[in-house]
Structures are given as structure tokens and as C-alpha cells.
Amino acid sequence: MVLNFHFTHKEKTNRAILLFHGMTGSPYELKKFGQFLYKEGFDVFADCIPGHGKDFQNILKVTYKDWEFFAHKSFETLALRYDKVYVGGLCLGALLALSVAEKYPQVVNGILSLSTTLYLDGSRMPWYKCLLPIGLFTITRFFYTYPEGEPYGIKNEKTRHLIKKLLEQNNVGMDNYPMSCIYELCRLSKRVQNDLKKVTAPILIIHSIQDDLTSTKSAYKVFRGISSDNKKLVLLKDSYHMILYDNDRDYVFDLCKTFLFENLNDTKRSIC
Amino acid sequence: MLKIFFISISSLLIFTIFTGKFFIFNCTNSRYMAQCGLVMAILFALYSINGILLAILPSSITYKIILIALGISPYIIGRLATYETLNVATFVQLTLLLGGIVYVIEN
């Protein structure tokens, strides 16, 4: 199964959006959202983050610097081709979108930060989460893997069942979270938090109050930490972590569309 | 009593790391891996607490320094370890655990 996707219009368009998927996921989780944005006139790009994709064993070998390098390079490529480039992502992808916005504050035209995962403090975390620092800072992190299970970050039972089947049948994502991956996520989170003030681009932050992986604390931290004048935080009431697939999906799509069109008239900023 | 506890924890850690690395972590069942990893994390926590408690007891400065160093060694090794250097890091960790047992028995 091809996981990456590039939805480009035959007629040249001047606006593109770069999407990043979540931790242990794949661009497959963004496909419906990508198709929606494509229909709205955007060229949409989503590639596998290093360590993800066909051979998930590679996830143990990569660091957060590899993820950032990939995100920055992908953005640079698009910024040279398009007048307006937006970045967006879910979970880890939201951190990468913020990282891009921190590095290129004058170039990014807008940010979609969905279920931003700065802290792992959701209700899905196991009872022994107090041992997390020990797991992260000893060699245990190369051995431990947290098995993914119900509810898979999805409140809607029908969708959850479909995702469960998909995870069993296809290589669209991992069914567990390696501790080394969580370690790199925590390091990236710390790095991104340190530079949040550099973010000046318009931003839409969407987070569910029932997010089972990361609480709304992450969303508030981003909202309060960034320097953007144009910032909006929306809290959802009927979804878990995977907001692009859950009960509030249509609402999220509409919010993103409205946000992107509201910021279309921003002046073009150069990458040079 | 604390010495016996320290030796027991160290021995259990050696056993867990050894069996984990060569048997459990090669299997495909992530639940077994999770349980073994959890046991390892708990043992590391107990090992550190025990090492520091032993250092607090009346003893020579050298003994205190070595016990504290042993207690915090898992975090230093873990911090420095990468996927590429994992085998070396595991070997160093096992050696220190074994060395700790010998040192505590002799002192």
C-alpha cells in the first residue's frame, strides 16, 4: 500500500499545504483530510516521517533531529514552488508543523495544529506512567513498547472498528508505541516549547477535551506561548485524540477550511 | 538487610536484562515486551533507591561515592546510549551490576 500522497492540481495553483502525520502513524491517517483540502483548491503533500512507513523497525534508529530535518526540508521544497504554503499536522505532526513555523516564521502562511502532543497526560496513559522517566532515561527505552489498544484514540465505535481492522490487515501504522519513540517525542516537545515565541504565523489549534493521549494542557501551552497575533483555539467535545476521524470530523474540516481561506490574503513571504 | 536487598535487585536486573534482550524482546508479542520492560523499569527504580540508601548508612567516603555512582549509573548509561551503541551500553550496564554485587559483598 502506498502511504505517501501528493494531491496536485493540473492547473498551476499558488497555494499548498504540507501535512505531517502522528507518532507511529502514516500519511494514510491524513488522506481524507488531504482529499478535502485538495477539493478546496490546495495542493496537498504528506510523506512518511523518518522511521515510519513500510519498515517500522526503523523507528528505533531515528531521532527527533531526523524528524525536524525532514520537516524543514519538505517545507523548503514547497516554499520555493508555491506562493503560499501552510503547514499542519496531528499529534507529533503538529509539533513538526510548529517546528517549521519556528524556523521559518516569515515564510509559513498558516499553521494547523491538531491534537498537539506536548505532554503525554491523557486518560489512556497506564497506571504506571510515574515510571515513565525511569523508562525513558535507562536502556529500558530500547526494550519497552506500549501496546496500542482500544479505543485507538477514536470515540466513534464504528470508525474505531474500521481502524482496528485496518491496523490488523495493512501496514498503515504501528499497533504499539516503542519507548524510544516516546523519548524522541518528549525531546522534540521540549525543543519546540523552548522556541514557541518564534511562531508568528496565523495558527488554528484544535484539541478535544476528551483527548485520551494528551490533555488540553498542550493546546493551552501552545496558545499562550506563541507570538502570533492571529491565533485561535477550538476545543472539541465529542472526540478523542484522532480528531480527523472522530465524531467532530466534519466540524474540524470546516474549521480548517475557514481558517485557510481567511488567511489567503496574507502577503507572500520569501524563504530567502 | 539493605545489602541483601541490593544484591537481590541487582541479580534480578541482570536476569531481566539478559532474558529480555535475548528472548522476550525478539518475540512479536508487544504485551510480553511491555510487561518485561515494566519489570525492568521497576527494578531500576528500586536499584537506585537501594544504592542511595546504602550510601547514606555510616561507611567510608569511597564506599558512599561508589554506591551513589552505581545508583545513578543506569540513567547516565541510558542517556548516552543510542540504538547503534545499545549492545555496548547493555554490556556496560550488566558489568556494572555485576561489579556492584561483588563490591557490596566484599565491603
GROMACS .gro file of C-alpha atoms in nm, chain A:
model
  272
    1MET     CA    1   0.000   0.000   0.000
    2VAL     CA    2   0.132   0.344  -0.097
    3LEU     CA    3   0.120   0.561   0.213
    4ASN     CA    4   0.258   0.893   0.088
    5PHE     CA    5   0.034   1.119  -0.115
    6HIS     CA    6   0.076   1.433  -0.320
    7PHE     CA    7  -0.253   1.579  -0.444
    8THR     CA    8  -0.166   1.838  -0.705
    9HIS     CA    9  -0.397   2.018  -0.945
   10LYS     CA   10  -0.332   2.000  -1.317
   11GLU     CA   11  -0.368   2.374  -1.344
   12LYS     CA   12  -0.099   2.555  -1.151
   13THR     CA   13  -0.211   2.679  -0.813
   14ASN     CA   14  -0.018   2.912  -0.584
   15ARG     CA   15  -0.116   2.754  -0.255
   16ALA     CA   16  -0.003   2.435  -0.095
   17ILE     CA   17  -0.036   2.264   0.237
   18LEU     CA   18   0.218   2.034   0.394
   19LEU     CA   19   0.076   1.779   0.637
   20PHE     CA   20   0.257   1.567   0.893
   21HIS     CA   21   0.110   1.252   1.042
   22GLY     CA   22   0.122   1.138   1.403
   23MET     CA   23   0.355   0.922   1.607
   24THR     CA   24   0.368   0.559   1.482
   25GLY     CA   25   0.109   0.652   1.219
   26SER     CA   26   0.137   0.717   0.848
   27PRO     CA   27   0.007   0.968   0.591
   28TYR     CA   28  -0.285   0.732   0.548
   29GLU     CA   29  -0.446   0.889   0.856
   30LEU     CA   30  -0.445   1.225   0.677
   31LYS     CA   31  -0.574   1.106   0.342
   32LYS     CA   32  -0.941   1.202   0.383
   33PHE     CA   33  -0.839   1.542   0.517
   34GLY     CA   34  -0.595   1.581   0.229
   35GLN     CA   35  -0.865   1.498  -0.025
   36PHE     CA   36  -1.093   1.755   0.136
   37LEU     CA   37  -0.828   2.027   0.116
   38TYR     CA   38  -0.748   1.931  -0.240
   39LYS     CA   39  -1.112   1.980  -0.338
   40GLU     CA   40  -1.092   2.325  -0.180
   41GLY     CA   41  -0.815   2.420  -0.421
   42PHE     CA   42  -0.497   2.340  -0.230
   43ASP     CA   43  -0.213   2.121  -0.345
   44VAL     CA   44  -0.162   1.880  -0.059
   45PHE     CA   45   0.156   1.696   0.037
   46ALA     CA   46   0.205   1.429   0.302
   47ASP     CA   47   0.503   1.197   0.328
   48CYS     CA   48   0.610   0.944   0.585
   49ILE     CA   49   0.810   1.088   0.872
   50PRO     CA   50   1.152   0.914   0.908
   51GLY     CA   51   1.124   0.582   1.085
   52HIS     CA   52   0.762   0.539   0.979
   53GLY     CA   53   0.625   0.371   0.671
   54LYS     CA   54   0.684   0.022   0.538
   55ASP     CA   55   0.955  -0.088   0.777
   56PHE     CA   56   0.854   0.028   1.121
   57GLN     CA   57   1.169  -0.123   1.277
   58ASN     CA   58   1.347   0.190   1.152
   59ILE     CA   59   1.160   0.389   1.415
   60LEU     CA   60   1.413   0.271   1.675
   61LYS     CA   61   1.701   0.420   1.477
   62VAL     CA   62   1.577   0.775   1.422
   63THR     CA   63   1.595   1.076   1.649
   64TYR     CA   64   1.383   1.388   1.670
   65LYS     CA   65   1.653   1.570   1.474
   66ASP     CA   66   1.586   1.341   1.176
   67TRP     CA   67   1.216   1.429   1.202
   68GLU     CA   68   1.288   1.801   1.216
   69PHE     CA   69   1.535   1.784   0.928
   70PHE     CA   70   1.275   1.603   0.717
   71ALA     CA   71   1.004   1.857   0.806
   72HIS     CA   72   1.224   2.159   0.733
   73LYS     CA   73   1.348   2.015   0.402
   74SER     CA   74   0.995   1.927   0.289
   75PHE     CA   75   0.880   2.278   0.370
   76GLU     CA   76   1.175   2.444   0.193
   77THR     CA   77   1.099   2.249  -0.123
   78LEU     CA   78   0.737   2.362  -0.123
   79ALA     CA   79   0.817   2.722  -0.028
   80LEU     CA   80   1.030   2.753  -0.340
   81ARG     CA   81   0.747   2.628  -0.562
   82TYR     CA   82   0.440   2.796  -0.411
   83ASP     CA   83   0.347   3.150  -0.312
   84LYS     CA   84   0.158   3.042  -0.006
   85VAL     CA   85   0.249   2.739   0.198
   86TYR     CA   86   0.061   2.620   0.505
   87VAL     CA   87   0.176   2.353   0.745
   88GLY     CA   88  -0.035   2.126   0.955
   89GLY     CA   89  -0.021   1.807   1.150
   90LEU     CA   90  -0.176   1.578   1.400
   91CYS     CA   91  -0.011   1.474   1.728
   92LEU     CA   92   0.365   1.451   1.657
   93GLY     CA   93   0.287   1.611   1.320
   94ALA     CA   94   0.158   1.922   1.498
   95LEU     CA   95   0.493   1.952   1.677
   96LEU     CA   96   0.671   1.927   1.343
   97ALA     CA   97   0.442   2.194   1.197
   98LEU     CA   98   0.530   2.418   1.491
   99SER     CA   99   0.899   2.340   1.444
  100VAL     CA  100   0.875   2.453   1.081
  101ALA     CA  101   0.692   2.769   1.190
  102GLU     CA  102   0.965   2.840   1.445
  103LYS     CA  103   1.240   2.804   1.186
  104TYR     CA  104   1.061   2.998   0.910
  105PRO     CA  105   0.838   3.245   1.094
  106GLN     CA  106   0.834   3.485   0.800
  107VAL     CA  107   0.755   3.223   0.538
  108VAL     CA  108   0.484   3.000   0.683
  109ASN     CA  109   0.141   3.134   0.586
  110GLY     CA  110  -0.058   2.943   0.842
  111ILE     CA  111  -0.045   2.653   1.085
  112LEU     CA  112  -0.300   2.383   1.161
  113SER     CA  113  -0.207   2.236   1.496
  114LEU     CA  114  -0.432   1.937   1.564
  115SER     CA  115  -0.419   1.735   1.887
  116THR     CA  116  -0.079   1.886   1.964
  117THR     CA  117   0.116   1.645   2.184
  118LEU     CA  118   0.347   1.839   2.412
  119TYR     CA  119   0.263   1.628   2.716
  120LEU     CA  120   0.161   1.265   2.745
  121ASP     CA  121  -0.101   1.314   3.012
  122GLY     CA  122  -0.422   1.177   2.865
  123SER     CA  123  -0.656   0.926   3.026
  124ARG     CA  124  -0.518   0.642   2.811
  125MET     CA  125  -0.183   0.655   2.988
  126PRO     CA  126  -0.135   0.346   3.206
  127TRP     CA  127  -0.135   0.346   3.589
  128TYR     CA  128   0.243   0.306   3.594
  129LYS     CA  129   0.308   0.626   3.398
  130CYS     CA  130   0.501   0.760   3.701
  131LEU     CA  131   0.774   0.518   3.593
  132LEU     CA  132   0.799   0.691   3.256
  133PRO     CA  133   1.114   0.893   3.342
  134ILE     CA  134   1.290   0.572   3.451
  135GLY     CA  135   1.186   0.402   3.132
  136LEU     CA  136   1.295   0.696   2.921
  137PHE     CA  137   1.635   0.756   3.076
  138THR     CA  138   1.761   0.399   3.114
  139ILE     CA  139   1.829   0.136   2.850
  140THR     CA  140   1.472   0.016   2.914
  141ARG     CA  141   1.355   0.258   2.646
  142PHE     CA  142   1.506   0.040   2.374
  143PHE     CA  143   1.315  -0.262   2.500
  144TYR     CA  144   0.983  -0.136   2.623
  145THR     CA  145   0.692  -0.087   2.388
  146TYR     CA  146   0.346   0.022   2.495
  147PRO     CA  147   0.080  -0.183   2.317
  148GLU     CA  148  -0.186   0.017   2.137
  149GLY     CA  149  -0.536  -0.099   2.216
  150GLU     CA  150  -0.896   0.010   2.243
  151PRO     CA  151  -1.009   0.281   2.190
  152TYR     CA  152  -0.725   0.362   1.943
  153GLY     CA  153  -0.780   0.733   2.008
  154ILE     CA  154  -1.124   0.718   1.850
  155LYS     CA  155  -1.455   0.769   2.028
  156ASN     CA  156  -1.679   0.671   1.739
  157GLU     CA  157  -1.721   0.295   1.772
  158LYS     CA  158  -1.788   0.231   1.405
  159THR     CA  159  -1.476   0.417   1.296
  160ARG     CA  160  -1.277   0.253   1.575
  161HIS     CA  161  -1.375  -0.089   1.448
  162LEU     CA  162  -1.269   0.005   1.095
  163ILE     CA  163  -0.933   0.139   1.213
  164LYS     CA  164  -0.875  -0.175   1.420
  165LYS     CA  165  -0.937  -0.391   1.115
  166LEU     CA  166  -0.714  -0.172   0.903
  167LEU     CA  167  -0.429  -0.193   1.154
  168GLU     CA  168  -0.457  -0.571   1.155
  169GLN     CA  169  -0.470  -0.608   0.779
  170ASN     CA  170  -0.245  -0.337   0.642
  171ASN     CA  171   0.078  -0.168   0.725
  172VAL     CA  172  -0.082   0.172   0.780
  173GLY     CA  173   0.051   0.224   1.130
  174MET     CA  174   0.202   0.053   1.431
  175ASP     CA  175  -0.007  -0.123   1.692
  176ASN     CA  176   0.232  -0.020   1.968
  177TYR     CA  177   0.438   0.277   2.085
  178PRO     CA  178   0.810   0.200   2.126
  179MET     CA  179   0.951   0.379   2.428
  180SER     CA  180   1.243   0.513   2.223
  181CYS     CA  181   0.988   0.685   2.000
  182ILE     CA  182   0.817   0.839   2.304
  183TYR     CA  183   1.161   0.951   2.425
  184GLU     CA  184   1.226   1.132   2.096
  185LEU     CA  185   0.877   1.284   2.108
  186CYS     CA  186   0.950   1.421   2.456
  187ARG     CA  187   1.280   1.569   2.338
  188LEU     CA  188   1.112   1.727   2.037
  189SER     CA  189   0.837   1.861   2.263
  190LYS     CA  190   1.097   2.024   2.489
  191ARG     CA  191   1.278   2.175   2.189
  192VAL     CA  192   0.958   2.310   2.038
  193GLN     CA  193   0.842   2.456   2.370
  194ASN     CA  194   1.169   2.645   2.411
  195ASP     CA  195   1.114   2.833   2.085
  196LEU     CA  196   0.737   2.877   2.085
  197LYS     CA  197   0.778   3.255   2.097
  198LYS     CA  198   0.930   3.249   1.749
  199VAL     CA  199   0.598   3.139   1.599
  200THR     CA  200   0.433   3.442   1.441
  201ALA     CA  201   0.223   3.289   1.164
  202PRO     CA  202  -0.156   3.264   1.192
  203ILE     CA  203  -0.248   2.947   1.374
  204LEU     CA  204  -0.552   2.732   1.435
  205ILE     CA  205  -0.521   2.498   1.733
  206ILE     CA  206  -0.784   2.226   1.764
  207HIS     CA  207  -0.791   1.992   2.061
  208SER     CA  208  -1.051   1.769   2.215
  209ILE     CA  209  -1.130   1.799   2.585
  210GLN     CA  210  -1.167   1.419   2.581
  211ASP     CA  211  -0.831   1.358   2.413
  212ASP     CA  212  -0.711   1.030   2.561
  213LEU     CA  213  -0.341   1.072   2.479
  214THR     CA  214  -0.271   1.435   2.564
  215SER     CA  215  -0.483   1.676   2.763
  216THR     CA  216  -0.579   2.029   2.663
  217LYS     CA  217  -0.277   2.149   2.864
  218SER     CA  218  -0.070   2.106   2.546
  219ALA     CA  219  -0.308   2.317   2.340
  220TYR     CA  220  -0.315   2.595   2.603
  221LYS     CA  221   0.064   2.588   2.631
  222VAL     CA  222   0.096   2.646   2.256
  223PHE     CA  223  -0.178   2.908   2.251
  224ARG     CA  224  -0.019   3.108   2.533
  225GLY     CA  225   0.341   3.058   2.423
  226ILE     CA  226   0.332   3.169   2.061
  227SER     CA  227   0.367   3.528   1.940
  228SER     CA  228   0.110   3.510   1.659
  229ASP     CA  229  -0.144   3.793   1.655
  230ASN     CA  230  -0.387   3.576   1.465
  231LYS     CA  231  -0.440   3.270   1.682
  232LYS     CA  232  -0.745   3.062   1.751
  233LEU     CA  233  -0.801   2.773   1.989
  234VAL     CA  234  -1.100   2.547   1.942
  235LEU     CA  235  -1.191   2.277   2.193
  236LEU     CA  236  -1.393   1.981   2.074
  237LYS     CA  237  -1.640   1.797   2.293
  238ASP     CA  238  -1.712   1.470   2.118
  239SER     CA  239  -1.379   1.324   2.004
  240TYR     CA  240  -1.071   1.153   2.142
  241HIS     CA  241  -0.720   1.200   2.002
  242MET     CA  242  -0.776   1.121   1.634
  243ILE     CA  243  -0.993   1.424   1.563
  244LEU     CA  244  -0.969   1.386   1.186
  245TYR     CA  245  -1.160   1.058   1.206
  246ASP     CA  246  -1.384   1.102   1.505
  247ASN     CA  247  -1.731   1.241   1.574
  248ASP     CA  248  -1.626   1.603   1.523
  249ARG     CA  249  -1.456   1.532   1.191
  250ASP     CA  250  -1.681   1.744   0.970
  251TYR     CA  251  -1.661   2.034   1.213
  252VAL     CA  252  -1.280   2.011   1.217
  253PHE     CA  253  -1.269   2.006   0.837
  254ASP     CA  254  -1.490   2.315   0.819
  255LEU     CA  255  -1.285   2.499   1.080
  256CYS     CA  256  -0.964   2.428   0.890
  257LYS     CA  257  -1.118   2.535   0.560
  258THR     CA  258  -1.245   2.863   0.707
  259PHE     CA  259  -0.909   2.931   0.870
  260LEU     CA  260  -0.713   2.867   0.550
  261PHE     CA  261  -0.940   3.089   0.340
  262GLU     CA  262  -0.934   3.366   0.599
  263ASN     CA  263  -0.557   3.379   0.571
  264LEU     CA  264  -0.529   3.350   0.195
  265ASN     CA  265  -0.480   3.724   0.155
  266ASP     CA  266  -0.167   3.735   0.366
  267THR     CA  267   0.126   3.882   0.176
  268LYS     CA  268   0.376   3.639   0.030
  269ARG     CA  269   0.685   3.597   0.240
  270SER     CA  270   1.011   3.481   0.089
  271ILE     CA  271   1.221   3.189   0.211
  272CYS     CA  272   1.546   3.359   0.102
   0.00000   0.00000   0.00000
